[in-house]
Coordinates of C-alpha atoms and ligand atoms in Angstrom, one line a residue:
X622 CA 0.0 0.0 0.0
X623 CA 1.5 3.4 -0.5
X624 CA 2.6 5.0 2.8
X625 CA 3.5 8.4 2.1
X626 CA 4.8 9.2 5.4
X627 CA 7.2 6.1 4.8
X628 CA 8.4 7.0 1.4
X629 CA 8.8 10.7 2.9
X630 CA 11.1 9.4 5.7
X631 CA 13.6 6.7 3.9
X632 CA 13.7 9.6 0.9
X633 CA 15.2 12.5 3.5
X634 CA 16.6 10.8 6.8
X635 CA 19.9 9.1 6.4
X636 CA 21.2 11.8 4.1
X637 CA 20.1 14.4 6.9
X638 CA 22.4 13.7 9.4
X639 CA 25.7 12.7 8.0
X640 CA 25.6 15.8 5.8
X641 CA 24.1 17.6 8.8
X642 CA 26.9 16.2 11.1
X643 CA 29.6 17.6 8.4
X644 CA 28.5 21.0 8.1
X645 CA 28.5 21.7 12.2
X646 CA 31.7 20.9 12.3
X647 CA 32.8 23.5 9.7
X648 CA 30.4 25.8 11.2
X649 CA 32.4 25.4 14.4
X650 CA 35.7 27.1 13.0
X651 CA 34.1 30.8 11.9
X652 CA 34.6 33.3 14.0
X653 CA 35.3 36.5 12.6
X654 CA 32.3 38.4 10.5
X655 CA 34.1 41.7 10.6
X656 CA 31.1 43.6 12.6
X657 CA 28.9 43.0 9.6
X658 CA 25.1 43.2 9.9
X659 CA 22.2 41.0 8.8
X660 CA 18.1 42.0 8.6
X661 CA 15.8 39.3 8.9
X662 CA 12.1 39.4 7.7
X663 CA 10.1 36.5 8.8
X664 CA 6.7 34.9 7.0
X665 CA 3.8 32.3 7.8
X666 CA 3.2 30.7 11.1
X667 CA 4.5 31.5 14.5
X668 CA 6.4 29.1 14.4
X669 CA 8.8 30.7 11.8
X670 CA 8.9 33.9 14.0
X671 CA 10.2 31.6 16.9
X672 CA 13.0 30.2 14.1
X673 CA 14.1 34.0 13.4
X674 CA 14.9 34.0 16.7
X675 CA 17.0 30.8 16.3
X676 CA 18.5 32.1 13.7
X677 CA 19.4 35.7 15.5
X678 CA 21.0 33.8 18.1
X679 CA 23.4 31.7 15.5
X680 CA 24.2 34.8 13.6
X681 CA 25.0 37.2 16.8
X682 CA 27.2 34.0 18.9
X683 CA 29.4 34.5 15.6
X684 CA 29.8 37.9 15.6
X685 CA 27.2 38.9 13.4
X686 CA 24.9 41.9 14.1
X687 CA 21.0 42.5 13.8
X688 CA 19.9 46.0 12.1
X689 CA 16.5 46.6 11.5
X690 CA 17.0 48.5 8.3
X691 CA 17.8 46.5 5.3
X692 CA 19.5 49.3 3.8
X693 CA 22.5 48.8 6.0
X694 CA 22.6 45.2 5.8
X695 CA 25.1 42.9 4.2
X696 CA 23.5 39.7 4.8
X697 CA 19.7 40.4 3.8
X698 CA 17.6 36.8 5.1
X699 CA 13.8 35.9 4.4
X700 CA 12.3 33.1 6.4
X701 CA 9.8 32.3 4.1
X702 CA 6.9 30.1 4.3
X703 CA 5.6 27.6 1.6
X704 CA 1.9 26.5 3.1
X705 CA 0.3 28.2 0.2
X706 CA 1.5 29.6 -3.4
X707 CA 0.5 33.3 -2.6
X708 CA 3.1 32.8 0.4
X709 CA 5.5 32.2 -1.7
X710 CA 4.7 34.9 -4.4
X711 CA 4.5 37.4 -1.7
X712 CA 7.8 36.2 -1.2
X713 CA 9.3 36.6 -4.2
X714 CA 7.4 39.7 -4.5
X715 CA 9.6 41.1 -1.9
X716 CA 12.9 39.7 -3.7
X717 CA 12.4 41.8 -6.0
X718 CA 12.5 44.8 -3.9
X719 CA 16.1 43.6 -2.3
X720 CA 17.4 43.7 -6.3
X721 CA 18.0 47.7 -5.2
X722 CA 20.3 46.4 -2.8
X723 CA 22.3 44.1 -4.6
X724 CA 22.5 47.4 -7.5
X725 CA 24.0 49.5 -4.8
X726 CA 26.4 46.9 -3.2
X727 CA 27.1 43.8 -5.0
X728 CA 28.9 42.3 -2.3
X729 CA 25.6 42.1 -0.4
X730 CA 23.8 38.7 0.3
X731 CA 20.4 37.4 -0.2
X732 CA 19.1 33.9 1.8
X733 CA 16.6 32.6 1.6
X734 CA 15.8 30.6 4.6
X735 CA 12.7 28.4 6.2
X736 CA 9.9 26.3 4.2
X737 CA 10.1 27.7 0.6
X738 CA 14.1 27.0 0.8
X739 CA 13.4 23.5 1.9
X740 CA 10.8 22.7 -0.8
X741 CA 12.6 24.3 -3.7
X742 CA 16.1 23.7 -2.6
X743 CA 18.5 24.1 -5.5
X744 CA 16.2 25.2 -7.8
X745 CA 15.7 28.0 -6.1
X746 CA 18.7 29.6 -7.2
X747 CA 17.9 28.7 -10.6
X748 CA 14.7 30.8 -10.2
X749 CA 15.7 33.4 -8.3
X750 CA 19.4 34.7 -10.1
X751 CA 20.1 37.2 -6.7
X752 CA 19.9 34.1 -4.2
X753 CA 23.3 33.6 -2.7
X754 CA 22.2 30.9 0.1
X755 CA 19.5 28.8 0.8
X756 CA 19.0 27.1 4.2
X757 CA 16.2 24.7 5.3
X758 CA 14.7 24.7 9.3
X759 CA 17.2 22.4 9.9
X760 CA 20.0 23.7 8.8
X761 CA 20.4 27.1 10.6
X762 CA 23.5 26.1 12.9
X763 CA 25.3 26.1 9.4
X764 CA 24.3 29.3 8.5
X765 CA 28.0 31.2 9.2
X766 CA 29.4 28.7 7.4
X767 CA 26.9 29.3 4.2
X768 CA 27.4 33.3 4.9
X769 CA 30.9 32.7 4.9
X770 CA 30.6 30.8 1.4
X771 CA 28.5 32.9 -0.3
X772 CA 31.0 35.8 0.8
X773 CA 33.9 33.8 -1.4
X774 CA 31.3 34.0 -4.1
X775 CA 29.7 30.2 -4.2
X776 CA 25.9 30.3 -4.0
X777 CA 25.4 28.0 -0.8
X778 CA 23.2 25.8 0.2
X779 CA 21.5 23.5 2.9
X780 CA 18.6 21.7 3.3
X781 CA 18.9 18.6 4.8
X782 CA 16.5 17.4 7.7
X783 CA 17.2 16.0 10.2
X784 CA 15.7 13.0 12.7
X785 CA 17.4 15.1 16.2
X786 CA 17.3 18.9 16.0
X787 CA 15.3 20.9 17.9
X788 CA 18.0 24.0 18.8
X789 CA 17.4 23.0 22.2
X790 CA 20.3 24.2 23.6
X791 CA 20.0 27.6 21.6
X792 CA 18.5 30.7 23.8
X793 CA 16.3 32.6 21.3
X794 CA 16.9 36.1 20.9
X795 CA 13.7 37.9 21.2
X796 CA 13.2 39.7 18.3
X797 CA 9.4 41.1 19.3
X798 CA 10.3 44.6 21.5
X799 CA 7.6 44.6 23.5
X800 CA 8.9 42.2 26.1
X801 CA 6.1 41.1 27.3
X802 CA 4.9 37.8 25.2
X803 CA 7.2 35.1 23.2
X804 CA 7.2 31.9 21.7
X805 CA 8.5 29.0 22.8
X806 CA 8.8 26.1 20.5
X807 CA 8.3 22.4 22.4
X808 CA 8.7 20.3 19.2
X809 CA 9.3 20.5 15.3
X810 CA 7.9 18.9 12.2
X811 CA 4.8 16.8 11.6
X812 CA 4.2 13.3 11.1
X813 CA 0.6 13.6 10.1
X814 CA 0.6 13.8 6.4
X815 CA -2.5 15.6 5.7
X816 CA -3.0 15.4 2.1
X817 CA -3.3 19.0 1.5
X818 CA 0.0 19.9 3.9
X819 CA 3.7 20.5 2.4
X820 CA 4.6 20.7 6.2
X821 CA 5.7 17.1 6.6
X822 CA 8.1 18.5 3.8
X823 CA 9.5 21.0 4.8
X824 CA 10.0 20.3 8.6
X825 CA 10.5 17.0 8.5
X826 CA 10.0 14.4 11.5
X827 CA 8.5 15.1 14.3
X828 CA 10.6 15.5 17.1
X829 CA 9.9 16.7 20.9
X830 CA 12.3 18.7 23.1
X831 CA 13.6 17.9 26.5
X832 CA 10.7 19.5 29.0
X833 CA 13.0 20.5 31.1
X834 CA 14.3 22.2 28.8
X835 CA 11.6 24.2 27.8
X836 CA 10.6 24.7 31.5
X837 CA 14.1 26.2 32.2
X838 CA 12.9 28.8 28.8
X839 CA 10.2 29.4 30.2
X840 CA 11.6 30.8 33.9
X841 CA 14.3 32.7 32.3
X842 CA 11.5 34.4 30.4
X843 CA 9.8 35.5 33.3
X844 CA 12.5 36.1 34.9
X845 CA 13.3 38.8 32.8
X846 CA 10.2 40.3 32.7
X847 CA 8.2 38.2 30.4
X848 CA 4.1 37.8 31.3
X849 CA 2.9 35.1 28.8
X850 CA 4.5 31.9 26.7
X851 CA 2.7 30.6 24.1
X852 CA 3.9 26.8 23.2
X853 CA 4.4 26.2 19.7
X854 CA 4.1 22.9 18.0
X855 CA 2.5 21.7 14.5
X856 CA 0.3 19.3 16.6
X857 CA 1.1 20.1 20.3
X858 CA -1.3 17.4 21.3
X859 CA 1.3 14.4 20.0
X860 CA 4.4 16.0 22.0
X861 CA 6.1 13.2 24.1
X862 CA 9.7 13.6 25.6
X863 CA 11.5 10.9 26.5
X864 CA 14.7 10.6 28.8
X865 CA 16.8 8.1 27.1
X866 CA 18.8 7.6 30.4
X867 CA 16.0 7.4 33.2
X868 CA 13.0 6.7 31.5
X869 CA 11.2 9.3 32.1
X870 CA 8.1 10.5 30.0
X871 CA 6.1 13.9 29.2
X872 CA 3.2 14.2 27.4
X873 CA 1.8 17.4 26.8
X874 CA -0.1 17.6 29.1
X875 CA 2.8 16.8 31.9
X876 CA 4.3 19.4 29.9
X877 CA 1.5 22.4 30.3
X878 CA 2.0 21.6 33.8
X879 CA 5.7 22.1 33.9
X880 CA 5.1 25.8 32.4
X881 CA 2.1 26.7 34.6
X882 CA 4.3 25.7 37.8
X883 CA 7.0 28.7 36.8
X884 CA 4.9 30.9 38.3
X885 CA 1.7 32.0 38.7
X886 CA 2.2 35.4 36.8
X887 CA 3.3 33.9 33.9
X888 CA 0.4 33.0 31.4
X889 CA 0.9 30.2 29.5
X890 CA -0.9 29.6 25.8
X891 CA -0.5 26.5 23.3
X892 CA -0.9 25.9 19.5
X893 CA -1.9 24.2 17.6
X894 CA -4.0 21.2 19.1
X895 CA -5.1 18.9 16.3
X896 CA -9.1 17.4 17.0
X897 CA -7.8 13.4 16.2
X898 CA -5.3 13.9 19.5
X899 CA -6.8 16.1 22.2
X900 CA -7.2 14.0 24.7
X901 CA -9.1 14.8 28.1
X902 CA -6.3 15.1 30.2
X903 CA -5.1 18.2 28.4
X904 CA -8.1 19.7 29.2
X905 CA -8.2 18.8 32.6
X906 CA -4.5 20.5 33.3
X907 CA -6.1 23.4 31.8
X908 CA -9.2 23.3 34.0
X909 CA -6.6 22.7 37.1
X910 CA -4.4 26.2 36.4
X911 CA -6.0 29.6 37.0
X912 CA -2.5 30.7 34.3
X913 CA -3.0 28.3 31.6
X914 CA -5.3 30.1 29.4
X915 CA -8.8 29.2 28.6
X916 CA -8.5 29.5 24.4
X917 CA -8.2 26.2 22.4
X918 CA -7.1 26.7 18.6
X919 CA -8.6 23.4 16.9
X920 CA -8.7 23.8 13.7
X921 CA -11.6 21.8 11.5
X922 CA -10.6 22.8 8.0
X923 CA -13.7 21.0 7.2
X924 CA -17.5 19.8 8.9
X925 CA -17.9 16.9 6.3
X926 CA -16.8 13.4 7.5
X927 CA -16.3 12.7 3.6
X928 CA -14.1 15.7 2.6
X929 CA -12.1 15.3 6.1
X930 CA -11.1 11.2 4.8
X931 CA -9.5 12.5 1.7
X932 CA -8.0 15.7 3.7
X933 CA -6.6 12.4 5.7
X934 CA -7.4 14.6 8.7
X935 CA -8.0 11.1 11.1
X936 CA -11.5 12.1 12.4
X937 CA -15.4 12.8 12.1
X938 CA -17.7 15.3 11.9
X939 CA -19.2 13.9 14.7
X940 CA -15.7 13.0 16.7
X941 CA -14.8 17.0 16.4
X942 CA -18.0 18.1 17.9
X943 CA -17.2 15.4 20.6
X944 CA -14.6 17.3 21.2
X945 CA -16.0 20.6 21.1
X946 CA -18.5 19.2 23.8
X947 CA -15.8 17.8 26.0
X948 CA -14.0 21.7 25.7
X949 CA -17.5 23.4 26.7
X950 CA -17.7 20.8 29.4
X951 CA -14.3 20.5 31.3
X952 CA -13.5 24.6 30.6
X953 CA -16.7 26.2 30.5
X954 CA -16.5 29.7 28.6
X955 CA -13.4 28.6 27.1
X956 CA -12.8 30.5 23.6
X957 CA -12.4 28.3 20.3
X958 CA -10.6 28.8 17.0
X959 CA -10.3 26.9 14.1
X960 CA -8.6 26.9 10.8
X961 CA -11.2 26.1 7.3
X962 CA -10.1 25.5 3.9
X963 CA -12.8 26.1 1.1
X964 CA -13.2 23.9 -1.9
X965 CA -10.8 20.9 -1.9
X966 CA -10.2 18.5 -3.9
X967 CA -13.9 17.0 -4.7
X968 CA -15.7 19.1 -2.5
X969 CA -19.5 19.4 -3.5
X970 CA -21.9 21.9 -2.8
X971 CA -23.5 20.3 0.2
X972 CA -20.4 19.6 1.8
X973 CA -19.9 23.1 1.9
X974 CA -23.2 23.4 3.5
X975 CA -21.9 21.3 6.3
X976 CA -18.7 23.2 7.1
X977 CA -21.3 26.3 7.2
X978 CA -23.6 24.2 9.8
X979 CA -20.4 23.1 11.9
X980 CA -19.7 27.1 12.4
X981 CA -23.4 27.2 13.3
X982 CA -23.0 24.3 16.0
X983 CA -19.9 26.1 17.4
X984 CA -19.9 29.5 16.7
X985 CA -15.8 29.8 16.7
X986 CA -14.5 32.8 18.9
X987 CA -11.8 33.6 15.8
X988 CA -11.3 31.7 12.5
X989 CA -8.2 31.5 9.7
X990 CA -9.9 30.9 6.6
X991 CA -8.3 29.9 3.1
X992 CA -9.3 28.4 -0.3
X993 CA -7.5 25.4 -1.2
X994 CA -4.2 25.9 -2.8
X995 CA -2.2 22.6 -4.8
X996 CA 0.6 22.1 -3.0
X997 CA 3.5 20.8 -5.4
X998 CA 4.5 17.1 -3.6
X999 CA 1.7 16.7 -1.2
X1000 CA -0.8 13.3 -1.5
X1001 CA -3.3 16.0 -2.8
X1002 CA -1.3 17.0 -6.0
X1003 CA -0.1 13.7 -6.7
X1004 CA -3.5 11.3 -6.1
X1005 CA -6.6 14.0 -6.5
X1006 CA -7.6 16.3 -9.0
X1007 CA -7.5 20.1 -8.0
X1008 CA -11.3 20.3 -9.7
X1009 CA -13.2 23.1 -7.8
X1010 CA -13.1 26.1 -10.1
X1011 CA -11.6 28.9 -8.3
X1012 CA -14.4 31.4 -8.8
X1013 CA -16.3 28.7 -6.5
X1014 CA -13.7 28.1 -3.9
X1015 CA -13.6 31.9 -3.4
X1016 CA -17.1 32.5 -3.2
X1017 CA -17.7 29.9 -0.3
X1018 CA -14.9 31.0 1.0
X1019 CA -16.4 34.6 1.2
X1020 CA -19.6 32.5 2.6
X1021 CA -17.2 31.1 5.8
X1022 CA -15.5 34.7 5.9
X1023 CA -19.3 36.3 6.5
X1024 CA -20.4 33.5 8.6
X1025 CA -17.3 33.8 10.9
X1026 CA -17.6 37.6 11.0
X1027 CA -21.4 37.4 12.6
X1028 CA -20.0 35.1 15.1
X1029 CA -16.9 36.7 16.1
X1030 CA -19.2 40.0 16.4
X1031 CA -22.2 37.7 18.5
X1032 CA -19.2 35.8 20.8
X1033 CA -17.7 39.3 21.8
X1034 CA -21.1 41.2 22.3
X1035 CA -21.6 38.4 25.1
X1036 CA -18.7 40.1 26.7
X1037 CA -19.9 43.4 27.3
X1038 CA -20.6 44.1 30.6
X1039 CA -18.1 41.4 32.0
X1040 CA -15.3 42.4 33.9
X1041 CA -11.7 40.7 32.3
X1042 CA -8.2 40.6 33.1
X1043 CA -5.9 41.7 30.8
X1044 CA -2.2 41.6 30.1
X1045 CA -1.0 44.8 28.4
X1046 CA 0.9 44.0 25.5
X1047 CA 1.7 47.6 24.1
X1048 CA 0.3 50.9 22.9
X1049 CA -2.8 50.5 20.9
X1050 CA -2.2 51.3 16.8
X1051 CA -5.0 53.5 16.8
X1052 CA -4.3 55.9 19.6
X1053 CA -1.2 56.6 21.4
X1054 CA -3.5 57.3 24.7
X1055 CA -4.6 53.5 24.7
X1056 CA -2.9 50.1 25.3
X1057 CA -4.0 47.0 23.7
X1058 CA -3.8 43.7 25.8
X1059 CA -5.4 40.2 25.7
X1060 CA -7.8 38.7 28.0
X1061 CA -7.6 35.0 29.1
X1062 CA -9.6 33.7 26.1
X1063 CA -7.2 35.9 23.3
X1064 CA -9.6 38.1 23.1
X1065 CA -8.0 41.8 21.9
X1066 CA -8.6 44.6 24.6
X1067 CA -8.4 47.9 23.9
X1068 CA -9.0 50.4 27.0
X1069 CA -7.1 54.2 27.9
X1070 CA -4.3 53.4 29.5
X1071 CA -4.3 55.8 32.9
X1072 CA -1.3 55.3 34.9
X1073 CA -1.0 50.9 34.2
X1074 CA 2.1 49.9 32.3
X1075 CA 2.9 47.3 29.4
X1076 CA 3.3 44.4 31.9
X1077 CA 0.6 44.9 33.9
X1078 CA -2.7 42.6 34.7
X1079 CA -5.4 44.9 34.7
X1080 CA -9.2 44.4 35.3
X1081 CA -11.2 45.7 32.1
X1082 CA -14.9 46.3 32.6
X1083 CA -16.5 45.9 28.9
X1084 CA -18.2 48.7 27.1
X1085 CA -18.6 48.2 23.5
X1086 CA -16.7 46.1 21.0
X1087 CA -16.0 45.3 17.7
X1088 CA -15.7 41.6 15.3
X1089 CA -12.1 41.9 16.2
X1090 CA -12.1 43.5 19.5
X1091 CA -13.5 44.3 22.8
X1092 CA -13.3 48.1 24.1
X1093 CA -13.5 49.0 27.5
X1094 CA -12.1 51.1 30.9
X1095 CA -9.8 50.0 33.3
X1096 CA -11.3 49.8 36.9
X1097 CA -8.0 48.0 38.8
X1098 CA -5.3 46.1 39.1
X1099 CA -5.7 43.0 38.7
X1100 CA -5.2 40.0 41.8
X1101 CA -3.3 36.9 40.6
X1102 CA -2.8 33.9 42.9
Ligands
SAM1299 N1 -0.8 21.9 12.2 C1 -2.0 22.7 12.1 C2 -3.2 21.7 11.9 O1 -3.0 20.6 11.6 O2 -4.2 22.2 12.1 C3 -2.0 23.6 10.9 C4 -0.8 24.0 10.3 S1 -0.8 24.9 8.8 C5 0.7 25.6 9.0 C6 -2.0 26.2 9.0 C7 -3.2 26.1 8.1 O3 -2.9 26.3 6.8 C8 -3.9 24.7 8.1 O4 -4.6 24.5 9.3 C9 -4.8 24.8 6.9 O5 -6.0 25.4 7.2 C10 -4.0 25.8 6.0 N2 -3.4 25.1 4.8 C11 -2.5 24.1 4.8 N3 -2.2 23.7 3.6 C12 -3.1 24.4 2.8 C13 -3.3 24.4 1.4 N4 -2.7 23.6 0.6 N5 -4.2 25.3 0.9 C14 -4.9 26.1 1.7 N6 -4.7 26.2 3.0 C15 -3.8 25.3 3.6
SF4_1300 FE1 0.0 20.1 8.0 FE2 -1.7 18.3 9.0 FE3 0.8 18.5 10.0 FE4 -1.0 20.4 10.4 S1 -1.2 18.3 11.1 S2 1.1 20.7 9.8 S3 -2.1 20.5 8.5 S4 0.3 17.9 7.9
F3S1301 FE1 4.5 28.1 6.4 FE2 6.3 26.5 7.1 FE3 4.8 27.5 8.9 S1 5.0 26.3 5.3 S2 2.9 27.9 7.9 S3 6.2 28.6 7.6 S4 5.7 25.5 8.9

């Protein structure tokens, strides 16, 4: 029978980590980057965002130093994302604008790092004439070493995954200013080959990092001020860490324990559950801690059984909303999100309908909606036809999009009134007299700022709000046991 998740794994391992092995130890021996500067831009999921700040850290323990402005950058890097092909034109949409760099100063260098480099490898430079290096999620230790390549004028490249990394031992450097939230990343890649994805691709295995670990993360965060962590996996629900020496197990649930024990004042959020392995003691843990927060993101992409088999999603209709229950049960009030994707593969018009009736049942707090996209590689482009015309994939897609809106609108409306705590994140967009904060269930808080700072837990009675966000006055500090 074909396996793609076998064929996937004997096609990438072994090659991985020799070639990975070879390249760490050349990376070892650089030293000297002459005080020059590199500008990274990140794209697509947080977990990315999380990698920039891998790759920071790499860059600046060699020497290397971060500018926010391109302009004065010699090593110009885009960690660029692959999940669907307007990511990647946006991408090399903004290539194009770094072609004004390269005019000015040839000696500059472009990378191209993250899950387009990894699914294009090579023939990326091919493509794209002003790539000098391209380096796969895997691959970022090397990175010195490929700067220091492409400096002697090779094109440099690596992409190989591998069965072990996770940068455990590498302390981010947090590249969001507002020092308040951050990412912490508790596994990487996916084994679940849903047949729409290219993550399996591009990420590779999946792989879970010592809890202890990301526990230790996690203190020094708050000790240095930090309020809130959110743990980042593809499917947090399937992390498991085992000791090799003592034996010793986490599941993620063990896990969210771990981070709510730091302290008290330190929030702690999780994404992205997937519906086929969220099991009850998760939800439980969650119940158990006043700091882990009460938002689940669990995304659907569709409510037909049918439409979910060929997704190869590994569950029901009926099994999500089992789950949905067993949410609104154990962590009543608890907020929801979900991720859809409009017209796949075979989709008909009533199975539509159902994804439309499945918002009905749960009326999602928040919602990331998409039409389907062929994904080069994936079980999807190879097996199924890509046969839903895209005028009608857009147009239910506008149908979610409006559906979502109302209930977004209708779930915060049921806030007014309520009293929330908050956690100020920074100075609202819109009005320099404001701060913008989240409340427990993610819900955006806008409210005039008085004399609280960006750190603080503040109570929020609800006035009026928005589809996107609630707006309201502060009437005290918050108490947090
Ligand atoms: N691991 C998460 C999960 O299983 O739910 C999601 C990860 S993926 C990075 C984020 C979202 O992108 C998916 O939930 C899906 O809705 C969307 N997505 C993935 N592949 C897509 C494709 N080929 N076309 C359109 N949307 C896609
Ligand atoms: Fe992609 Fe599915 Fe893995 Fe999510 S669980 S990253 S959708 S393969
Ligand atoms: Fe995109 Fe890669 Fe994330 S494809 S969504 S950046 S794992």
């Amino acid at each position: 029978m074909d396996n793609p998740t076998l064929d996937f794994l004997k096609q990438n391992q072994p090659l991985a980590e020799s070639r990975q092995g070879e390249s760490l130890e050349m990376a070892r021996e650089i030293k000297d980057p002459n005080g020059k500067k590199f500008y990274i831009e990140s794209y697509g999921c947080q977990m990315n965002f999380s990698d920039s700040e891998i790759v920071a850290s790499v860059l600046m323990d060699e020497g290397y130093d971060i500018t926010k402005n391109h302009e004065e950058a010699d090593v110009i890097l885009l960690n660029t994302c692959a999940i669907r092909d307007n990511a990647e034109q946006r991408v090399r949409a903004r290539l194009k604008n770094f072609t004004q760099n390269k005019v000015k100063n040839p000696a500059v260098q472009l990378g191209i790092l993250g899950c387009m480099a990894e699914r294009l490898k090579e023939k990326l430079l091919e493509e794209e004439k002003l790539v000098d290096i391209v380096c796969g999620p895997d691959a970022y230790r090397d990175l010195p070493r490929l700067v220091q390549e492409a400096d002697s004028g090779r094109q440099a490249v690596n992409v190989f995954l591998s069965r072990e990394e996770t940068y455990a031992d590498i302390s981010p450097v947090r590249l969001d200013r507002t020092g308040v939230t951050a990412f912490v990343s508790i596994m990487r890649g996916c084994n679940n080959m849903c047949s729409f994805c290219v993550v399996p691709f591009t990420r590779g295995r999946e792989r879970s990092r010592s809890a202890y670990s990301i526990q230790a993360e996690c203190r020094d965060l708050f000790e240095k001020g930090y309020r809130e962590v959110t743990l980042l996996g593809q499917n947090v629900d399937s992390y498991n860490w085992k000791n090799e020496e003592t034996g010793e197990e986490v599941s993620f649930a063990g896990l969210l324990e771990m981070a709510a024990q730091v302290n008290p004042l330190l929030r702690v959020r999780f994404s992205t559950s997937h519906p086929k392995d969220m099991v009850d003691e998760v939800l439980h843990t969650m119940a158990k801690y006043n700091n882990i927060c009460n938002y689940i993101h669990l995304p659907v992409q569709s409510g037909n059984s049918r439409v979910l088999d060929v997704m190869n999603r590994n569950y029901t209709r009926e099994w999500y909303l089992e789950r949905i229950e067993a949410i609104n049960r154990i962590i009543p009030g608890c907020a929801i999100s979900s991720d859809f994707i409009t017209g796949f593969c075979t989709e008909t018009e009533e199975e539509h309908q159902d994804t439309l009736s499945l918002m009905e049942i749960v009326k999602y707090d928040f919602a990331y909606m998409y039409y389907y996209s062929e994904r080069p590689g994936t079980l999807a482009a190879r097996k199924m036809k890509d046969d839903v015309p895209l005028d009608i994939k857009k147009r239910r897609l506008v149908e979610i999009i409006d559906l979502q809106q109302l209930h977004a609108l209708e779930r915060n409306q049921g806030e007014i009134g309520k009293t929330l705590t908050v956690l100020v994140e920074k100075t609202s967009k819109r009005s320099e007299e404001d701060f913008y904060g989240r409340s427990d269930e993610n819900r955006v808080v806008i409210f005039p700022r008085q004399n609280y700072k960006i750190g603080d837990y503040v109570n929020v009675t609800i006035e009026s709000c928005t589809s996107s966000s609630l707006i309201g006055k502060a009437v005290g500090p918050a108490e947090i046991h």
